[in-house]
Amino acid sequence: MIASLTGTVQSTGEGQCVLEVGGVGYLVACSRKTLDRLTAREGTQRLLVEARFAAETGLTLYGFLDAAEREAFRALNEVKNVAAKTALAVLSTLSPEQLARVIAAKDRKALSAAKGVGPTTANRIIDEPAMQKWAVGRATPEEGGEAALAAPLPAQGVEADAVSALSNLGLKRPEAERAVARAKALLGEGVELNALITLALRESAR
């Protein structure tokens, strides 16, 4: 069983990437959020991996940059009639922390906004006792929620430079600040300015 892969990203496509490890290219399905983070970085990447077998498609590898997303994927995949593809669609729209808050609040509308997730599937996920149990302790407003994203950015540094760059490109300042905050939350500390601007532009287009 493959638990993780470390290599370089050779290409990305809709919902997947090719990660080359020791001369072998592995096709790995990923959420949009993970793909955005992969393309914003350079050099060697490490993906946590979950393997799933289906009669129609055979063996598929699913990749995650952190354990939190992999745990959310596993939890979603345990819900009846929620396939791996649907789980990735949810995680392409909501981070694990956001998903936990949505489930804890039973916000069916927010969950059904994910591509390919209709009201019936949203209800099934939210009403699943195991998902409610998974959400307990993870639905913390301090960790990446809307309040955190709306927090003022520093007056200087790469975040402020990125906000200024997006403003110069025509974005209104509040919109630029929100996009940069979301991108910074995805990329983490020590991010370079160009990578932050690139991902923030993608976030602003959503």
Backbone as CSV, one residue per row, in Angstrom:
resi,resn,N_x,N_y,N_z,CA_x,CA_y,CA_z,C_x,C_y,C_z
1,MET,0.844,-1.198,0.000,0.000,0.000,0.000,0.883,1.253,0.000
2,ILE,0.576,2.204,-0.869,1.341,3.456,-0.942,0.768,4.443,0.067
3,ALA,1.616,4.935,0.975,1.172,5.888,1.992,1.539,7.318,1.628
4,SER,2.635,7.494,0.881,3.045,8.841,0.470,3.966,8.734,-0.736
5,LEU,4.077,9.846,-1.456,4.966,9.940,-2.606,5.719,11.256,-2.529
6,THR,7.007,11.222,-2.826,7.823,12.441,-2.836,8.519,12.544,-4.182
7,GLY,8.268,13.644,-4.865,8.868,13.822,-6.183,8.573,15.201,-6.725
8,THR,8.623,15.344,-8.035,8.382,16.638,-8.675,7.134,16.564,-9.546
9,VAL,6.392,17.657,-9.561,5.162,17.717,-10.350,5.523,17.953,-11.818
10,GLN,5.141,16.996,-12.669,5.438,17.114,-14.094,4.328,17.836,-14.848
11,SER,3.097,17.633,-14.416,1.972,18.288,-15.081,0.759,18.240,-14.163
12,THR,-0.186,19.132,-14.434,-1.454,19.130,-13.698,-2.596,19.225,-14.703
13,GLY,-3.718,18.661,-14.340,-4.904,18.735,-15.178,-6.116,18.904,-14.301
14,GLU,-7.276,18.740,-14.863,-8.513,18.891,-14.115,-8.624,17.779,-13.075
15,GLY,-8.404,18.147,-11.815,-8.561,17.197,-10.729,-7.444,16.191,-10.570
16,GLN,-6.293,16.429,-11.196,-5.215,15.452,-11.081,-3.865,16.075,-11.413
17,CYS,-2.812,15.372,-11.029,-1.459,15.787,-11.382,-0.629,14.535,-11.640
18,VAL,0.505,14.728,-12.301,1.474,13.651,-12.480,2.684,13.990,-11.630
19,LEU,2.958,13.135,-10.639,4.094,13.325,-9.745,5.160,12.305,-10.118
20,GLU,6.328,12.803,-10.544,7.409,11.902,-10.951,8.269,11.546,-9.755
21,VAL,8.388,10.249,-9.492,9.162,9.739,-8.366,10.146,8.706,-8.893
22,GLY,11.430,9.029,-8.852,12.440,8.080,-9.314,12.268,7.650,-10.753
23,GLY,11.856,8.558,-11.607,11.689,8.252,-13.020,10.348,7.664,-13.394
24,VAL,9.477,7.462,-12.389,8.140,6.921,-12.647,7.104,8.009,-12.382
25,GLY,6.212,8.224,-13.330,5.174,9.237,-13.164,3.903,8.623,-12.598
26,TYR,3.483,9.108,-11.452,2.261,8.613,-10.820,1.128,9.606,-11.073
27,LEU,0.020,9.105,-11.602,-1.168,9.929,-11.801,-1.938,9.956,-10.481
28,VAL,-2.090,11.150,-9.912,-2.702,11.287,-8.593,-3.872,12.256,-8.674
29,ALA,-5.030,11.825,-8.217,-6.200,12.707,-8.167,-6.100,13.588,-6.923
30,CYS,-6.408,14.876,-7.079,-6.286,15.825,-5.973,-7.442,16.814,-6.003
31,SER,-7.700,17.425,-4.853,-8.674,18.510,-4.809,-8.095,19.740,-5.488
32,ARG,-8.951,20.656,-5.854,-8.488,21.894,-6.486,-7.593,22.685,-5.548
33,LYS,-7.898,22.672,-4.264,-7.080,23.403,-3.297,-5.665,22.828,-3.238
34,THR,-5.549,21.507,-3.265,-4.227,20.895,-3.254,-3.477,21.190,-4.536
35,LEU,-4.161,21.134,-5.677,-3.514,21.444,-6.954,-3.022,22.886,-6.987
36,ASP,-3.806,23.805,-6.440,-3.382,25.205,-6.390,-2.109,25.359,-5.565
37,ARG,-2.045,24.652,-4.456,-0.859,24.737,-3.599,0.342,24.087,-4.274
38,LEU,0.120,23.007,-4.990,1.224,22.349,-5.695,1.821,23.248,-6.774
39,THR,0.954,23.892,-7.555,1.439,24.711,-8.667,2.043,26.026,-8.188
40,ALA,1.746,26.415,-6.958,2.315,27.659,-6.415,3.699,27.432,-5.809
41,ARG,4.115,26.186,-5.712,5.420,25.862,-5.147,6.344,25.313,-6.220
42,GLU,7.631,25.271,-5.891,8.617,24.717,-6.813,9.409,23.630,-6.087
43,GLY,10.071,22.781,-6.872,10.937,21.769,-6.289,10.189,20.509,-5.889
44,THR,10.798,19.769,-4.974,10.258,18.484,-4.543,8.998,18.668,-3.710
45,GLN,8.008,17.837,-3.992,6.730,17.880,-3.273,6.472,16.523,-2.637
46,ARG,5.803,16.544,-1.490,5.414,15.293,-0.833,3.896,15.248,-0.711
47,LEU,3.326,14.168,-1.208,1.886,13.987,-1.116,1.575,12.770,-0.254
48,LEU,0.666,12.950,0.691,0.106,11.803,1.378,-0.859,11.134,0.412
49,VAL,-0.929,9.824,0.432,-1.668,9.105,-0.601,-2.685,8.151,0.009
50,GLU,-3.830,8.112,-0.624,-4.887,7.156,-0.289,-5.233,6.422,-1.584
51,ALA,-5.216,5.102,-1.549,-5.524,4.309,-2.735,-6.941,3.762,-2.646
52,ARG,-7.663,3.832,-3.754,-9.028,3.311,-3.810,-9.185,2.492,-5.098
53,PHE,-9.866,1.364,-4.984,-10.105,0.519,-6.153,-11.593,0.510,-6.483
54,ALA,-11.915,0.713,-7.756,-13.296,0.634,-8.232,-13.314,-0.242,-9.470
55,ALA,-14.366,-1.034,-9.615,-14.458,-1.954,-10.749,-14.411,-1.222,-12.080
56,GLU,-15.007,-0.015,-12.123,-15.079,0.731,-13.387,-13.751,1.381,-13.758
57,THR,-13.010,1.863,-12.759,-11.807,2.654,-13.037,-10.517,1.987,-12.607
58,GLY,-10.592,0.896,-11.863,-9.383,0.247,-11.369,-8.822,0.983,-10.162
59,LEU,-7.503,0.915,-9.993,-6.858,1.541,-8.844,-6.622,3.025,-9.114
60,THR,-7.024,3.871,-8.187,-6.808,5.318,-8.286,-6.091,5.803,-7.041
61,LEU,-5.093,6.653,-7.239,-4.374,7.257,-6.125,-4.925,8.656,-5.881
62,TYR,-5.169,8.975,-4.634,-5.643,10.308,-4.234,-4.575,10.943,-3.356
63,GLY,-4.220,12.207,-3.672,-3.118,12.851,-2.973,-3.540,14.052,-2.154
64,PHE,-2.837,14.245,-1.034,-3.156,15.332,-0.098,-1.850,15.918,0.443
65,LEU,-1.829,17.241,0.608,-0.624,17.874,1.128,-0.546,17.824,2.646
66,ASP,-1.658,17.567,3.303,-1.620,17.474,4.763,-2.579,16.402,5.266
67,ALA,-2.343,15.979,6.508,-3.133,14.895,7.099,-4.586,15.302,7.311
68,ALA,-4.826,16.582,7.568,-6.193,17.044,7.833,-7.091,16.800,6.618
69,GLU,-6.573,17.097,5.421,-7.387,16.889,4.224,-7.598,15.401,3.967
70,ARG,-6.567,14.599,4.226,-6.721,13.158,4.025,-7.754,12.580,4.995
71,GLU,-7.750,13.044,6.232,-8.729,12.566,7.211,-10.148,12.961,6.805
72,ALA,-10.306,14.182,6.290,-11.622,14.631,5.832,-12.090,13.791,4.652
73,PHE,-11.165,13.478,3.741,-11.482,12.624,2.585,-11.949,11.256,3.055
74,ARG,-11.237,10.685,4.001,-11.608,9.368,4.510,-12.988,9.404,5.154
75,ALA,-13.243,10.442,5.944,-14.540,10.558,6.614,-15.668,10.676,5.600
76,LEU,-15.477,11.513,4.590,-16.507,11.686,3.559,-16.738,10.389,2.793
77,ASN,-15.651,9.668,2.530,-15.746,8.443,1.748,-16.481,7.324,2.484
78,GLU,-16.620,7.483,3.799,-17.340,6.487,4.588,-18.849,6.699,4.541
79,VAL,-19.283,7.865,4.072,-20.712,8.148,3.978,-21.299,7.358,2.815
80,LYS,-22.425,6.727,3.041,-23.058,5.884,2.016,-23.326,6.683,0.746
81,ASN,-22.940,6.104,-0.380,-23.163,6.678,-1.712,-22.358,7.949,-1.982
82,VAL,-21.380,8.248,-1.137,-20.477,9.375,-1.409,-19.162,8.806,-1.928
83,ALA,-18.952,8.936,-3.237,-17.762,8.376,-3.869,-16.552,9.274,-3.631
84,ALA,-15.387,8.722,-3.955,-14.147,9.478,-3.780,-14.168,10.774,-4.592
85,LYS,-14.734,10.717,-5.791,-14.813,11.913,-6.643,-15.647,12.997,-5.972
86,THR,-16.728,12.600,-5.324,-17.571,13.569,-4.621,-16.835,14.152,-3.425
87,ALA,-16.091,13.301,-2.718,-15.315,13.777,-1.570,-14.313,14.843,-2.007
88,LEU,-13.652,14.618,-3.150,-12.703,15.621,-3.659,-13.412,16.902,-4.071
89,ALA,-14.625,16.769,-4.618,-15.392,17.962,-5.000,-15.698,18.816,-3.768
90,VAL,-16.044,18.156,-2.673,-16.304,18.889,-1.425,-15.041,19.592,-0.965
91,LEU,-13.918,18.874,-0.978,-12.661,19.438,-0.488,-12.039,20.434,-1.460
92,SER,-12.546,20.483,-2.684,-12.115,21.520,-3.618,-12.758,22.859,-3.275
93,THR,-13.888,22.799,-2.586,-14.620,24.014,-2.212,-14.367,24.414,-0.767
94,LEU,-14.296,23.427,0.120,-14.172,23.689,1.556,-12.897,23.067,2.104
95,SER,-12.158,23.818,2.898,-11.025,23.239,3.614,-11.567,22.299,4.693
96,PRO,-10.745,21.409,5.246,-11.233,20.538,6.320,-11.851,21.306,7.483
97,GLU,-11.255,22.439,7.862,-11.795,23.233,8.963,-13.151,23.842,8.594
98,GLN,-13.249,24.348,7.372,-14.524,24.914,6.907,-15.593,23.833,6.826
99,LEU,-15.217,22.648,6.343,-16.162,21.540,6.259,-16.674,21.158,7.639
100,ALA,-15.784,21.119,8.610,-16.194,20.777,9.976,-17.199,21.786,10.512
101,ARG,-16.967,23.069,10.239,-17.899,24.092,10.726,-19.248,23.982,10.019
102,VAL,-19.214,23.699,8.712,-20.454,23.551,7.950,-21.277,22.383,8.489
103,ILE,-20.604,21.275,8.762,-21.305,20.098,9.267,-21.839,20.348,10.679
104,ALA,-21.001,20.953,11.531,-21.433,21.232,12.901,-22.641,22.164,12.923
105,ALA,-22.659,23.126,11.992,-23.766,24.086,11.919,-24.936,23.560,11.090
106,LYS,-24.744,22.374,10.480,-25.752,21.777,9.596,-26.171,22.757,8.499
107,ASP,-25.147,23.383,7.910,-25.364,24.363,6.844,-25.448,23.622,5.509
108,ARG,-26.628,23.137,5.190,-26.826,22.325,4.001,-26.597,23.125,2.713
109,LYS,-26.948,24.382,2.737,-26.789,25.236,1.556,-25.323,25.400,1.202
110,ALA,-24.483,25.632,2.205,-23.053,25.818,1.951,-22.432,24.550,1.393
111,LEU,-22.844,23.409,1.906,-22.284,22.145,1.441,-22.749,21.810,0.029
112,SER,-23.992,22.089,-0.276,-24.519,21.772,-1.607,-23.984,22.710,-2.683
113,ALA,-23.243,23.757,-2.266,-22.642,24.672,-3.239,-21.433,24.045,-3.931
114,ALA,-20.881,22.971,-3.357,-19.745,22.297,-3.979,-20.180,21.676,-5.304
115,LYS,-19.307,21.736,-6.296,-19.620,21.224,-7.625,-19.950,19.734,-7.558
116,GLY,-21.107,19.366,-8.094,-21.496,17.968,-8.124,-22.132,17.454,-6.852
117,VAL,-22.324,18.351,-5.885,-22.941,17.952,-4.611,-24.310,18.621,-4.517
118,GLY,-25.344,17.873,-4.760,-26.688,18.415,-4.697,-27.261,18.343,-3.290
119,PRO,-28.491,18.813,-3.118,-29.134,18.815,-1.793,-29.227,17.428,-1.162
120,THR,-29.494,16.403,-1.974,-29.625,15.047,-1.428,-28.304,14.561,-0.826
121,THR,-27.214,14.765,-1.580,-25.899,14.352,-1.081,-25.487,15.187,0.122
122,ALA,-25.760,16.485,0.084,-25.440,17.354,1.211,-26.173,16.898,2.471
123,ASN,-27.436,16.562,2.324,-28.210,16.068,3.465,-27.623,14.767,4.003
124,ARG,-27.242,13.891,3.078,-26.690,12.595,3.494,-25.405,12.788,4.308
125,ILE,-24.543,13.698,3.847,-23.279,13.956,4.549,-23.530,14.569,5.926
126,ILE,-24.373,15.590,5.966,-24.607,16.292,7.223,-25.352,15.426,8.229
127,ASP,-26.253,14.577,7.764,-27.046,13.748,8.673,-26.326,12.478,9.107
128,GLU,-25.167,12.213,8.516,-24.405,11.019,8.877,-23.793,11.198,10.275
129,PRO,-24.158,10.353,11.245,-23.633,10.498,12.611,-22.104,10.489,12.672
130,ALA,-21.481,9.665,11.822,-20.021,9.604,11.827,-19.405,10.934,11.405
131,MET,-20.050,11.658,10.478,-19.542,12.964,10.064,-19.713,13.987,11.168
132,GLN,-20.833,13.923,11.872,-21.036,14.829,13.001,-19.968,14.576,14.071
133,LYS,-19.660,13.307,14.296,-18.625,12.960,15.267,-17.263,13.458,14.800
134,TRP,-16.988,13.300,13.500,-15.717,13.777,12.949,-15.569,15.282,13.127
135,ALA,-16.663,16.014,12.967,-16.614,17.485,13.025,-16.342,18.008,14.433
136,VAL,-16.690,17.229,15.451,-16.503,17.672,16.841,-15.015,17.923,17.097
137,GLY,-14.719,19.076,17.641,-13.341,19.430,17.947,-12.583,20.042,16.789
138,ARG,-13.145,19.931,15.582,-12.483,20.518,14.418,-13.141,21.824,13.989
139,ALA,-14.382,22.029,14.425,-15.139,23.217,14.011,-14.786,24.395,14.894
140,THR,-13.541,24.833,14.823,-13.069,25.940,15.650,-12.980,27.205,14.822
141,PRO,-13.640,28.296,15.200,-13.636,29.518,14.401,-12.279,30.175,14.291
142,GLU,-11.360,29.827,15.204,-10.049,30.474,15.169,-9.186,29.974,14.023
143,GLU,-9.460,28.755,13.520,-8.580,28.144,12.552,-9.111,28.291,11.132
144,GLY,-8.803,29.435,10.529,-9.077,29.600,9.113,-10.505,29.905,8.745
145,GLY,-11.342,30.277,9.706,-12.723,30.602,9.395,-12.846,31.970,8.767
146,GLU,-14.099,32.391,8.511,-14.316,33.684,7.869,-13.786,34.823,8.728
147,ALA,-13.884,34.661,10.047,-13.370,35.720,10.925,-11.875,35.878,10.728
148,ALA,-11.183,34.719,10.596,-9.740,34.791,10.397,-9.411,35.395,9.043
149,LEU,-10.203,35.040,8.023,-9.918,35.556,6.692,-10.194,37.051,6.591
150,ALA,-11.092,37.542,7.422,-11.435,38.950,7.377,-10.508,39.803,8.235
151,ALA,-9.592,39.149,8.983,-8.697,39.876,9.871,-7.793,40.798,9.058
152,PRO,-7.447,41.982,9.594,-6.594,42.910,8.861,-5.217,42.327,8.611
153,LEU,-4.685,42.580,7.444,-3.354,42.105,7.108,-2.300,43.064,7.645
154,PRO,-1.060,42.593,7.820,0.011,43.473,8.285,0.201,44.656,7.349
155,ALA,0.676,45.760,7.910,0.876,46.974,7.113,2.065,46.845,6.185
156,GLN,2.913,45.833,6.412,4.066,45.647,5.545,4.347,44.159,5.385
157,GLY,5.294,43.827,4.511,5.601,42.425,4.272,4.987,41.941,2.977
158,VAL,5.148,40.627,2.692,4.694,40.093,1.413,3.185,40.177,1.263
159,GLU,2.433,40.034,2.380,0.976,40.121,2.284,0.541,41.504,1.803
160,ALA,1.125,42.533,2.412,0.778,43.896,2.015,1.198,44.176,0.577
161,ASP,2.364,43.648,0.177,2.829,43.839,-1.202,1.894,43.142,-2.179
162,ALA,1.424,41.958,-1.794,0.506,41.220,-2.661,-0.826,41.951,-2.794
163,VAL,-1.331,42.495,-1.683,-2.574,43.280,-1.729,-2.407,44.475,-2.646
164,SER,-1.268,45.142,-2.540,-1.002,46.303,-3.391,-0.959,45.902,-4.865
165,ALA,-0.317,44.754,-5.154,-0.219,44.289,-6.539,-1.597,43.972,-7.111
166,LEU,-2.438,43.312,-6.322,-3.786,42.977,-6.788,-4.631,44.232,-6.962
167,SER,-4.449,45.202,-6.100,-5.176,46.466,-6.228,-4.780,47.174,-7.515
168,ASN,-3.486,47.121,-7.840,-3.004,47.745,-9.075,-3.553,47.038,-10.319
169,LEU,-3.939,45.771,-10.136,-4.513,45.016,-11.254,-6.012,45.242,-11.394
170,GLY,-6.576,46.067,-10.500,-7.981,46.423,-10.644,-8.915,45.871,-9.589
171,LEU,-8.410,45.073,-8.655,-9.276,44.545,-7.606,-9.511,45.620,-6.543
172,LYS,-10.715,45.636,-5.998,-10.978,46.520,-4.876,-10.190,46.019,-3.669
173,ARG,-9.755,46.944,-2.820,-8.862,46.553,-1.733,-9.452,45.479,-0.816
174,PRO,-10.718,45.584,-0.375,-11.250,44.523,0.496,-11.228,43.158,-0.179
175,GLU,-11.536,43.141,-1.485,-11.514,41.882,-2.227,-10.090,41.342,-2.317
176,ALA,-9.123,42.238,-2.570,-7.715,41.839,-2.643,-7.240,41.297,-1.303
177,GLU,-7.636,41.932,-0.217,-7.219,41.481,1.117,-7.766,40.091,1.426
178,ARG,-9.033,39.854,1.061,-9.621,38.534,1.316,-8.918,37.458,0.492
179,ALA,-8.620,37.774,-0.780,-7.966,36.799,-1.658,-6.560,36.476,-1.153
180,VAL,-5.835,37.493,-0.722,-4.477,37.281,-0.204,-4.525,36.482,1.102
181,ALA,-5.493,36.772,1.953,-5.617,36.031,3.211,-5.897,34.559,2.953
182,ARG,-6.776,34.274,1.986,-7.067,32.884,1.662,-5.830,32.186,1.104
183,ALA,-5.112,32.878,0.208,-3.906,32.297,-0.383,-2.837,32.058,0.679
184,LYS,-2.676,33.006,1.591,-1.671,32.857,2.656,-2.022,31.680,3.554
185,ALA,-3.308,31.487,3.844,-3.731,30.363,4.674,-3.414,29.037,4.015
186,LEU,-3.492,28.982,2.681,-3.193,27.758,1.945,-1.693,27.497,1.848
187,LEU,-0.909,28.559,1.649,0.521,28.398,1.398,1.352,28.351,2.671
188,GLY,0.863,28.949,3.746,1.584,28.917,5.014,2.661,29.982,5.109
189,GLU,3.459,29.865,6.170,4.504,30.857,6.435,5.657,30.725,5.438
190,GLY,6.376,31.824,5.253,7.561,31.818,4.407,7.281,31.814,2.921
191,VAL,6.042,32.151,2.545,5.682,32.131,1.136,6.356,33.289,0.400
192,GLU,6.723,33.032,-0.863,7.325,34.078,-1.687,6.233,34.935,-2.317
193,LEU,6.598,36.176,-2.622,5.616,37.143,-3.117,4.943,36.680,-4.402
194,ASN,5.715,36.206,-5.375,5.128,35.804,-6.665,4.138,34.662,-6.497
195,ALA,4.487,33.699,-5.652,3.582,32.569,-5.415,2.303,33.048,-4.735
196,LEU,2.438,33.989,-3.803,1.275,34.509,-3.089,0.357,35.274,-4.032
197,ILE,0.927,36.092,-4.903,0.121,36.861,-5.862,-0.597,35.912,-6.830
198,THR,0.122,34.907,-7.321,-0.459,33.958,-8.280,-1.671,33.244,-7.701
199,LEU,-1.513,32.720,-6.478,-2.621,31.993,-5.867,-3.749,32.935,-5.457
200,ALA,-3.406,34.137,-5.009,-4.435,35.113,-4.638,-5.282,35.508,-5.835
201,LEU,-4.671,35.604,-7.004,-5.434,35.907,-8.213,-6.430,34.795,-8.521
202,ARG,-6.027,33.557,-8.322,-6.931,32.433,-8.534,-8.074,32.470,-7.514
203,GLU,-7.734,32.787,-6.281,-8.754,32.843,-5.237,-9.759,33.959,-5.520
204,SER,-9.284,35.076,-6.058,-10.179,36.203,-6.328,-11.150,35.900,-7.463
205,ALA,-10.793,34.936,-8.310,-11.642,34.599,-9.455,-12.767,33.648,-9.090
206,ARG,-12.783,33.138,-7.855,-13.798,32.172,-7.454,-15.054,32.841,-6.960
